[in-house]
Short mmCIF file of C-alpha atoms and ligand atoms in Angstrom, two decimals:
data_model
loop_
_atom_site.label_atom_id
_atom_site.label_comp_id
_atom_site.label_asym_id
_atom_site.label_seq_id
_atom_site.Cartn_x
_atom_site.Cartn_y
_atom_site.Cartn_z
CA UNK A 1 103.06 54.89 78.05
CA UNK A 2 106.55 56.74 78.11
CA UNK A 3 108.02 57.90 81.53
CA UNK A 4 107.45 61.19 79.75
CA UNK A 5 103.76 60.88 79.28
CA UNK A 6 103.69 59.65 82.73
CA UNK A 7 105.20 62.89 84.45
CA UNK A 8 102.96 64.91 82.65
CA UNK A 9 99.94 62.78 83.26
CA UNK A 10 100.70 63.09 87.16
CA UNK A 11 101.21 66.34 86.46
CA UNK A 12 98.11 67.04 85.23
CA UNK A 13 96.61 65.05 87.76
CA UNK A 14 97.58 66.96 90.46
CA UNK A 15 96.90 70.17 88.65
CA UNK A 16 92.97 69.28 88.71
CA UNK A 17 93.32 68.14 92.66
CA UNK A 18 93.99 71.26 93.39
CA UNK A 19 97.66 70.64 94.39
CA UNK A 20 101.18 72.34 93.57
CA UNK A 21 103.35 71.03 90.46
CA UNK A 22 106.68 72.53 90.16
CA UNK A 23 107.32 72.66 86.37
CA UNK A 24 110.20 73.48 83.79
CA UNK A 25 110.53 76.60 82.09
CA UNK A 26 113.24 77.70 80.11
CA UNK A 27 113.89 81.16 82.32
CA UNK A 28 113.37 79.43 86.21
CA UNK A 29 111.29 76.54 87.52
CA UNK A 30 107.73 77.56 88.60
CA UNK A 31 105.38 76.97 91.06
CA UNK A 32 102.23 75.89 89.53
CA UNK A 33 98.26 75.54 90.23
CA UNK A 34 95.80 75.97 88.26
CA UNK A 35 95.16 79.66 87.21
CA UNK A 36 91.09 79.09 87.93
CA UNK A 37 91.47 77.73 91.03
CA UNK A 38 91.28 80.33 93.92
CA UNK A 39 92.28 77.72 96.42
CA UNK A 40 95.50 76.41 94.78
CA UNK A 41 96.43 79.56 93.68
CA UNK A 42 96.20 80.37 97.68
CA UNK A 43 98.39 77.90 98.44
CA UNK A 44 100.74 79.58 95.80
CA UNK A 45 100.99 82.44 97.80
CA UNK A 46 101.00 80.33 101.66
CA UNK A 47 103.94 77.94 100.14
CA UNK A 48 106.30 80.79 98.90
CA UNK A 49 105.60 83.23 101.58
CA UNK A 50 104.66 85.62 99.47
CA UNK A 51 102.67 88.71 100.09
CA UNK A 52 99.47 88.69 98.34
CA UNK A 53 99.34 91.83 96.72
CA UNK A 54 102.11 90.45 94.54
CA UNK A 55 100.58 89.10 91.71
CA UNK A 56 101.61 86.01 89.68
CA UNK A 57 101.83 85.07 85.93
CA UNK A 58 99.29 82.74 84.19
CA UNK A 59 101.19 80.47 81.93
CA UNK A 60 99.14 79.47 78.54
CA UNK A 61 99.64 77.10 75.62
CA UNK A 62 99.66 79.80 72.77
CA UNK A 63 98.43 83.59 72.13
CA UNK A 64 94.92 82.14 71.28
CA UNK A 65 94.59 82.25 75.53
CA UNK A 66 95.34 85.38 75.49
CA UNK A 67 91.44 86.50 75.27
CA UNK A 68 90.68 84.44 78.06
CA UNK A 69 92.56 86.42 80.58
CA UNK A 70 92.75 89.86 78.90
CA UNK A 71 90.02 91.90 78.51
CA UNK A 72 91.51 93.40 75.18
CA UNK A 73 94.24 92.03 73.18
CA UNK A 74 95.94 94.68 71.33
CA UNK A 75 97.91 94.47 67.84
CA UNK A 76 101.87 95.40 69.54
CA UNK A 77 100.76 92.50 71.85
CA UNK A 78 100.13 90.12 69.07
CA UNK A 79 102.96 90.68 67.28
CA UNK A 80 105.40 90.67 70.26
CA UNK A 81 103.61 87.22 71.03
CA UNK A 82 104.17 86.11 67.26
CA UNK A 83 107.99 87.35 68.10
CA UNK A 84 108.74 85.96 70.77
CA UNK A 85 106.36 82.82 72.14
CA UNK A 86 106.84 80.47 73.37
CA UNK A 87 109.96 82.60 74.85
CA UNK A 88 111.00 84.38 77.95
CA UNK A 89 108.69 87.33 77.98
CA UNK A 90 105.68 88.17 80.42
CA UNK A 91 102.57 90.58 78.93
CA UNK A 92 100.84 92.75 81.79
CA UNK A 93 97.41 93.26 79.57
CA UNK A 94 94.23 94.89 81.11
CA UNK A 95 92.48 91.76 82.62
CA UNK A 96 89.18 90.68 82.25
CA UNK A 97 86.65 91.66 84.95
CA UNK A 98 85.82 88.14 85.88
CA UNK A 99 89.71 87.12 86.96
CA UNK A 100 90.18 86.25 90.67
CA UNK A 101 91.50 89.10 92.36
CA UNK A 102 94.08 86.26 93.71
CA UNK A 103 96.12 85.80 90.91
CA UNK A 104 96.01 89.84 90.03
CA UNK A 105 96.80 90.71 93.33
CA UNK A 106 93.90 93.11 93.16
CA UNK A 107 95.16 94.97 89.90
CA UNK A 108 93.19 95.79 86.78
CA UNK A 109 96.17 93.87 85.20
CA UNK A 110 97.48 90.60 84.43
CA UNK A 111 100.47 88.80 83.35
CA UNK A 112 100.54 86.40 80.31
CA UNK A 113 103.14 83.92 78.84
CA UNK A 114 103.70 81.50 76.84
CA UNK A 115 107.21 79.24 78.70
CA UNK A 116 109.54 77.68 75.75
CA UNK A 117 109.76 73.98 77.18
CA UNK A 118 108.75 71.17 75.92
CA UNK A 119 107.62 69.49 78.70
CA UNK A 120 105.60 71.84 80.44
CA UNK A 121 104.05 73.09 76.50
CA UNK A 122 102.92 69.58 76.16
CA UNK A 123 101.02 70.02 80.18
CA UNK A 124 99.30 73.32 79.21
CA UNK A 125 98.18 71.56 76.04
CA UNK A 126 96.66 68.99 77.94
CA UNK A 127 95.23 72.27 80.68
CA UNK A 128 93.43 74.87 79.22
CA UNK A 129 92.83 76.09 82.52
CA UNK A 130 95.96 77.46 82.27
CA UNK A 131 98.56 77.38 85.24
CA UNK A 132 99.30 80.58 87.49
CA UNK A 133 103.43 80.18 88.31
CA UNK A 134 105.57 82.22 90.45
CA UNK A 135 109.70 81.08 90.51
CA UNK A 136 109.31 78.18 92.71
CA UNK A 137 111.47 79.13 96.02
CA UNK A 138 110.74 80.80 99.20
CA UNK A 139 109.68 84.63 98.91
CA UNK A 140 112.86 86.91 98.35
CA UNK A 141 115.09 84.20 98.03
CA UNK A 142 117.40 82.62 94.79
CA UNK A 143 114.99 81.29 92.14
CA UNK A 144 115.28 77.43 90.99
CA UNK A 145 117.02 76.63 87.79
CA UNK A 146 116.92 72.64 88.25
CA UNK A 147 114.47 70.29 89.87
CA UNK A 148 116.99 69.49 92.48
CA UNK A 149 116.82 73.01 93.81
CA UNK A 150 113.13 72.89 94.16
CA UNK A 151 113.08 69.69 95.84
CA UNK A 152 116.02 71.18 98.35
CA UNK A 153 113.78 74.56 98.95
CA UNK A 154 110.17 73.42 98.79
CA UNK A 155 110.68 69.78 100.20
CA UNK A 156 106.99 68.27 100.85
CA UNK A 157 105.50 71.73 100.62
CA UNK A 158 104.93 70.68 96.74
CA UNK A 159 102.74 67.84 95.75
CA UNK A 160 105.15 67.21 92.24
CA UNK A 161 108.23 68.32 90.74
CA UNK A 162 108.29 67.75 86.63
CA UNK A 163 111.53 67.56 86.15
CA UNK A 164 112.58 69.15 83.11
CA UNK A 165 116.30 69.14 83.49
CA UNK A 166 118.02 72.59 83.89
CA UNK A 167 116.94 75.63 82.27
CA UNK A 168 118.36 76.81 79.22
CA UNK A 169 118.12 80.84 80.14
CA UNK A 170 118.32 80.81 83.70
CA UNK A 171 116.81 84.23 84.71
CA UNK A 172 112.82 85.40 84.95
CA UNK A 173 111.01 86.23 82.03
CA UNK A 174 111.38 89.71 80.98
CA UNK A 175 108.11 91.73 82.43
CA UNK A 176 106.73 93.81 79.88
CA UNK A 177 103.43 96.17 80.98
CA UNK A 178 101.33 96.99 77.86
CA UNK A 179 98.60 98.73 79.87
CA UNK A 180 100.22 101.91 79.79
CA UNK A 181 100.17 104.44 77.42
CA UNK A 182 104.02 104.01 76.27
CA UNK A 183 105.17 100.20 76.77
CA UNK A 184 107.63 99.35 79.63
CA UNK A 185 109.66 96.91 81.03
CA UNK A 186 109.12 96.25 84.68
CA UNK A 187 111.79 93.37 84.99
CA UNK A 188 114.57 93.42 82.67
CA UNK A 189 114.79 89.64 81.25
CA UNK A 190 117.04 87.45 78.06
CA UNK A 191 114.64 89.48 75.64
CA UNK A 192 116.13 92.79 75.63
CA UNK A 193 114.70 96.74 75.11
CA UNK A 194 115.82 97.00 71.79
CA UNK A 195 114.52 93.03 70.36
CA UNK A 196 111.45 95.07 71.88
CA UNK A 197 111.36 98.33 70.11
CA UNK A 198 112.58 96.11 66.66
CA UNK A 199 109.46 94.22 66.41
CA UNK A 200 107.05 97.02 67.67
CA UNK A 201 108.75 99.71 66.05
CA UNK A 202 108.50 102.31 69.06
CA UNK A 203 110.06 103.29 72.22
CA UNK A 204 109.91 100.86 74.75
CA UNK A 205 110.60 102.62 78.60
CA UNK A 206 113.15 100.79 80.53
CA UNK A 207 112.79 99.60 83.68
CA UNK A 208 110.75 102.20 85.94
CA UNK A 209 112.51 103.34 89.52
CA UNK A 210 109.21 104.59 90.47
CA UNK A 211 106.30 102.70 92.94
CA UNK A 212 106.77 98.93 93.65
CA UNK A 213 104.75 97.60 91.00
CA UNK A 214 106.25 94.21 91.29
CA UNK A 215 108.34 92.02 93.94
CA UNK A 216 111.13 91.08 91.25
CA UNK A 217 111.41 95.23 92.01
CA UNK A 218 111.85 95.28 95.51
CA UNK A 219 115.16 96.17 96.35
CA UNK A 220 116.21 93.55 97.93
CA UNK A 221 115.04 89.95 96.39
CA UNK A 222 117.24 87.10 94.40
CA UNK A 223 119.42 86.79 97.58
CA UNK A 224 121.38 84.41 98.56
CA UNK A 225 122.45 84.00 102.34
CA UNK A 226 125.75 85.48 102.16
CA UNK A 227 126.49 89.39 101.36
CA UNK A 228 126.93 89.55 97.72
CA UNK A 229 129.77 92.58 96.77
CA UNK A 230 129.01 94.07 93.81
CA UNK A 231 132.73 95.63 92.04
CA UNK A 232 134.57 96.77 88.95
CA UNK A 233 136.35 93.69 87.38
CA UNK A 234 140.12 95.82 87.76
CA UNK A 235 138.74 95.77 91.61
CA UNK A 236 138.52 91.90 92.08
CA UNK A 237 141.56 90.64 93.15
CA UNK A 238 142.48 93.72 95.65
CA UNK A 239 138.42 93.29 96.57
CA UNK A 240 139.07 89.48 97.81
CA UNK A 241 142.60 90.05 99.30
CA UNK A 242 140.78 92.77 101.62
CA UNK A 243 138.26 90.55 102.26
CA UNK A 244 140.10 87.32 103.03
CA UNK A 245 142.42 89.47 105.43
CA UNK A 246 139.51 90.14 107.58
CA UNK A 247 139.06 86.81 108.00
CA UNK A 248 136.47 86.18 105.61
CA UNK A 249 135.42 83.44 103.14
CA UNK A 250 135.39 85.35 100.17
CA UNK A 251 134.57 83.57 96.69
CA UNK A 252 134.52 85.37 93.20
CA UNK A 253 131.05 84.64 91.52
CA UNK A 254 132.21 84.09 87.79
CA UNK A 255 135.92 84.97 86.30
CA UNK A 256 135.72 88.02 84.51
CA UNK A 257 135.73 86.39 80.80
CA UNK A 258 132.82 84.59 81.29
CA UNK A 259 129.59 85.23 78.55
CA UNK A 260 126.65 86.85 79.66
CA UNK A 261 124.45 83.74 78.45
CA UNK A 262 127.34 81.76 80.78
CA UNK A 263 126.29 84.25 83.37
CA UNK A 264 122.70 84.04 83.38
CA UNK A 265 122.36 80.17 82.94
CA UNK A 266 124.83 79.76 85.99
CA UNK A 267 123.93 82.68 87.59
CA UNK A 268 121.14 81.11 90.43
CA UNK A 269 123.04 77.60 90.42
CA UNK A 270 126.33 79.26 91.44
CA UNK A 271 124.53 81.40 94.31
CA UNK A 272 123.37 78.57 96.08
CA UNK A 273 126.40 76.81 95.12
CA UNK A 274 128.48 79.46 96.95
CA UNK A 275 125.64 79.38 100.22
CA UNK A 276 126.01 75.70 100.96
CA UNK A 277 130.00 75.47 100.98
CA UNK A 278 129.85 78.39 103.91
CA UNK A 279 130.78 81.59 102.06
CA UNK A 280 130.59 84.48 103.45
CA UNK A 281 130.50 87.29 101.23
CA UNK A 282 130.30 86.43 97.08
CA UNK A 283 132.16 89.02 95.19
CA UNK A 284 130.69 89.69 91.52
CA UNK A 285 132.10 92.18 88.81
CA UNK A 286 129.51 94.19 86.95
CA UNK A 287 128.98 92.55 83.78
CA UNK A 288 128.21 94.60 80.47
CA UNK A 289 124.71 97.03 80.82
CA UNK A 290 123.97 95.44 77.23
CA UNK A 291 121.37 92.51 76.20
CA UNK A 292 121.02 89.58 79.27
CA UNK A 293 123.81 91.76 80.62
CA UNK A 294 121.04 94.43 82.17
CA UNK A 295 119.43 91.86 83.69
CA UNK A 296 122.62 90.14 85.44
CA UNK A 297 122.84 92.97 86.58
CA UNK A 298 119.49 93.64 87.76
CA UNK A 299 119.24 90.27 89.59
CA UNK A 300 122.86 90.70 91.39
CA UNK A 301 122.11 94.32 92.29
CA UNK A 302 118.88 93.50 94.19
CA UNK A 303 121.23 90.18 95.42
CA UNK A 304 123.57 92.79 96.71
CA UNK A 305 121.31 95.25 98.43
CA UNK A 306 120.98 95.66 102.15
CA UNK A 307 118.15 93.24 103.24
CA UNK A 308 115.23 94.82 105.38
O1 TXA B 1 110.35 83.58 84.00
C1 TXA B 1 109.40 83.83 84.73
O2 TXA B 1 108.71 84.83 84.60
C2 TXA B 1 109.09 82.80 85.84
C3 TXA B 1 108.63 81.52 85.19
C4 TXA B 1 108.16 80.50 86.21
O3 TXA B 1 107.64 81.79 84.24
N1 TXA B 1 108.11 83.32 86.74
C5 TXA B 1 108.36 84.31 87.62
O4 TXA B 1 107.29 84.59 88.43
O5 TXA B 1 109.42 84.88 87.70
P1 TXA B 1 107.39 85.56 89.68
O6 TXA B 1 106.06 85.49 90.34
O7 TXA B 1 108.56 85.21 90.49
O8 TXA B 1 107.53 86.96 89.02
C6 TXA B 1 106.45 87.51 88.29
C7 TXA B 1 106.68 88.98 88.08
C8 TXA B 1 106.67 89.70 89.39
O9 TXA B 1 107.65 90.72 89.35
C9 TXA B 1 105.26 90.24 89.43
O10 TXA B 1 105.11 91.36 90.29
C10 TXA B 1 105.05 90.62 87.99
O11 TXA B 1 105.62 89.54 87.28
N2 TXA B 1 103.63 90.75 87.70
C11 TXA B 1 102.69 89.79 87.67
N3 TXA B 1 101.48 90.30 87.38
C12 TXA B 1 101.66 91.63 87.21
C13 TXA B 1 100.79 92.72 86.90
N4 TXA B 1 99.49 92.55 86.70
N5 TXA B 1 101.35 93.96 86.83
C14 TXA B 1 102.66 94.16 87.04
N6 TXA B 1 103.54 93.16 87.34
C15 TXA B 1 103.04 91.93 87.44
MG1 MG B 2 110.34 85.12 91.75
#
């Protein structure tokens, strides 16, 4: 057997134990169990920190799933899954009764996706259980982009990394709810409002200010230790020459002709680059409100926001 069929078979393994695999996706590393599993999907939520009214996504192999976790599969979300799966978009579909409250959070809802990587395709082929996976750090904090940084945050507190290399998007899924009457996106993600409206053909809502529906909406989230100073790029330089004459370490996140798809790839790596050599405030331009660019700028707006 390859070293490749051997991660996945461990994988697998540890997935029917009961026990945490962090796998590869093509938007963040995840923290896996298995979806049917009450008590590993508990230990989800004990790892990470994470409140449990904040409910995760259940990975599947292919839209087929689909009617295993949702109670109704409707046409716009068949044809967005025929657009876009395996690809960086989450489903909220009205969930079938008998779903574990634990993975739902206690919502009527859940979230569905199909992850583009070949790796962890070739684990959910081998199980159909299906695997419930929030980002794989510590609640509120910078998600993993490479199997390094979950080993550095999680440490023992996960029972196998499958390591996948670095991911090829480098921000969360975009979060699209298709329980309400008019779809909308609750997390703004690499597939974008108007690939959205294209394939369905109707408005799509943009990311609601309203009610926390979901933590990737809580103000603050994404955040690295130091303050991150969010500015016009015409206000860098004058930005970091104020900053450094307080006495401060201040770094520039990315120089202002870098590509959005630059942007998001680096975006988490760079963050946690800039925490470990001591910085202590990051300043970041805002990039373009267009494409990946909204949800840059999502991510480094709740990144900048005062922490509670
Ligand atoms: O790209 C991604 O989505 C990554 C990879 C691992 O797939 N996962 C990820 O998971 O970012 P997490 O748990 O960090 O974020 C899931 C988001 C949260 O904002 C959560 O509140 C939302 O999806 N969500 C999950 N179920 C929901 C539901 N039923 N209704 C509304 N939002 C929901
Ligand atoms: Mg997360």
């Amino acid at each position: 057997m390859s070293d490749r069929n051997d991660a996945i078979e461990t994988a697998v393994n540890v997935l029917r134990r009961g026990g945490l695999v962090a796998v590869p996706t093509e938007t963040v590393y995840g923290l896996a169990a298995d979806a049917r599993s009450r008590s590993a999907v508990a230990r989800v939520f004990a790892v990470k920190g994470r409140p449990v009214t904040h409910p995760l996504i259940v990975h599947v192999a292919d839209s087929d799933q689909l009617q295993d976790w949702a109670s109704s599969v409707s046409s716009e979300a068949l044809l967005l899954a025929a657009a876009f799966w395996p690809g960086p978009l989450t489903l909220i579909l009205p969930a079938r009764a008998s779903i574990d409250s634990g993975v739902t959070g206690g919502l009527s809802t859940i979230a569905l996706r199909v992850p583009h990587h070949p790796l962890t395709l070739e684990l959910l082929g081998r199980f159909p259980n299906g695997i419930a996976a929030p980002s794989a750090n510590r609640f509120g904090r910078v998600s993993p982009t490479t199997a390094e940084h979950v080993r550095r945050d999680l440490g023992e507190d996960v029972d196998y990394v499958l390591d996948g290399g670095p991911c090829t998007v480098g921000l969360e899924s975009t979060v699209l709810d298709l329980s309400a009457d008019v779809p909308a996106i609750l997390r703004p993600g690499a597939i974008s409002r108007e690939q959205l409206e294209a394939v369905l053909g109707t408005t799509v809502h943009a990311t609601a200010h309203g009610p926390v529906k979901s933590p990737g909406q809580l103000p603050s989230h994404y955040a690295p230790r130091a303050k991150v100073q969010l500015v016009r790029p015409e206000a860098i330089a004058a930005t970091l020459a104020d900053l450094q004459a307080q006495g401060l370490r201040a770094e520039l996140l990315f120089e202002p002709e870098t590509q959005s798809i630059v942007m998001a790839k680096e975006l988490y790596s760079r963050l946690r680059q800039l925490d470990r050599t001591g910085c202590d405030v990051i300043v970041a331009f805002y990039p373009e409100a267009t494409g990946i660019g909204l949800a840059i700028r999502d991510r480094l707006e709740r990144a900048a926001a005062p922490r509670s």
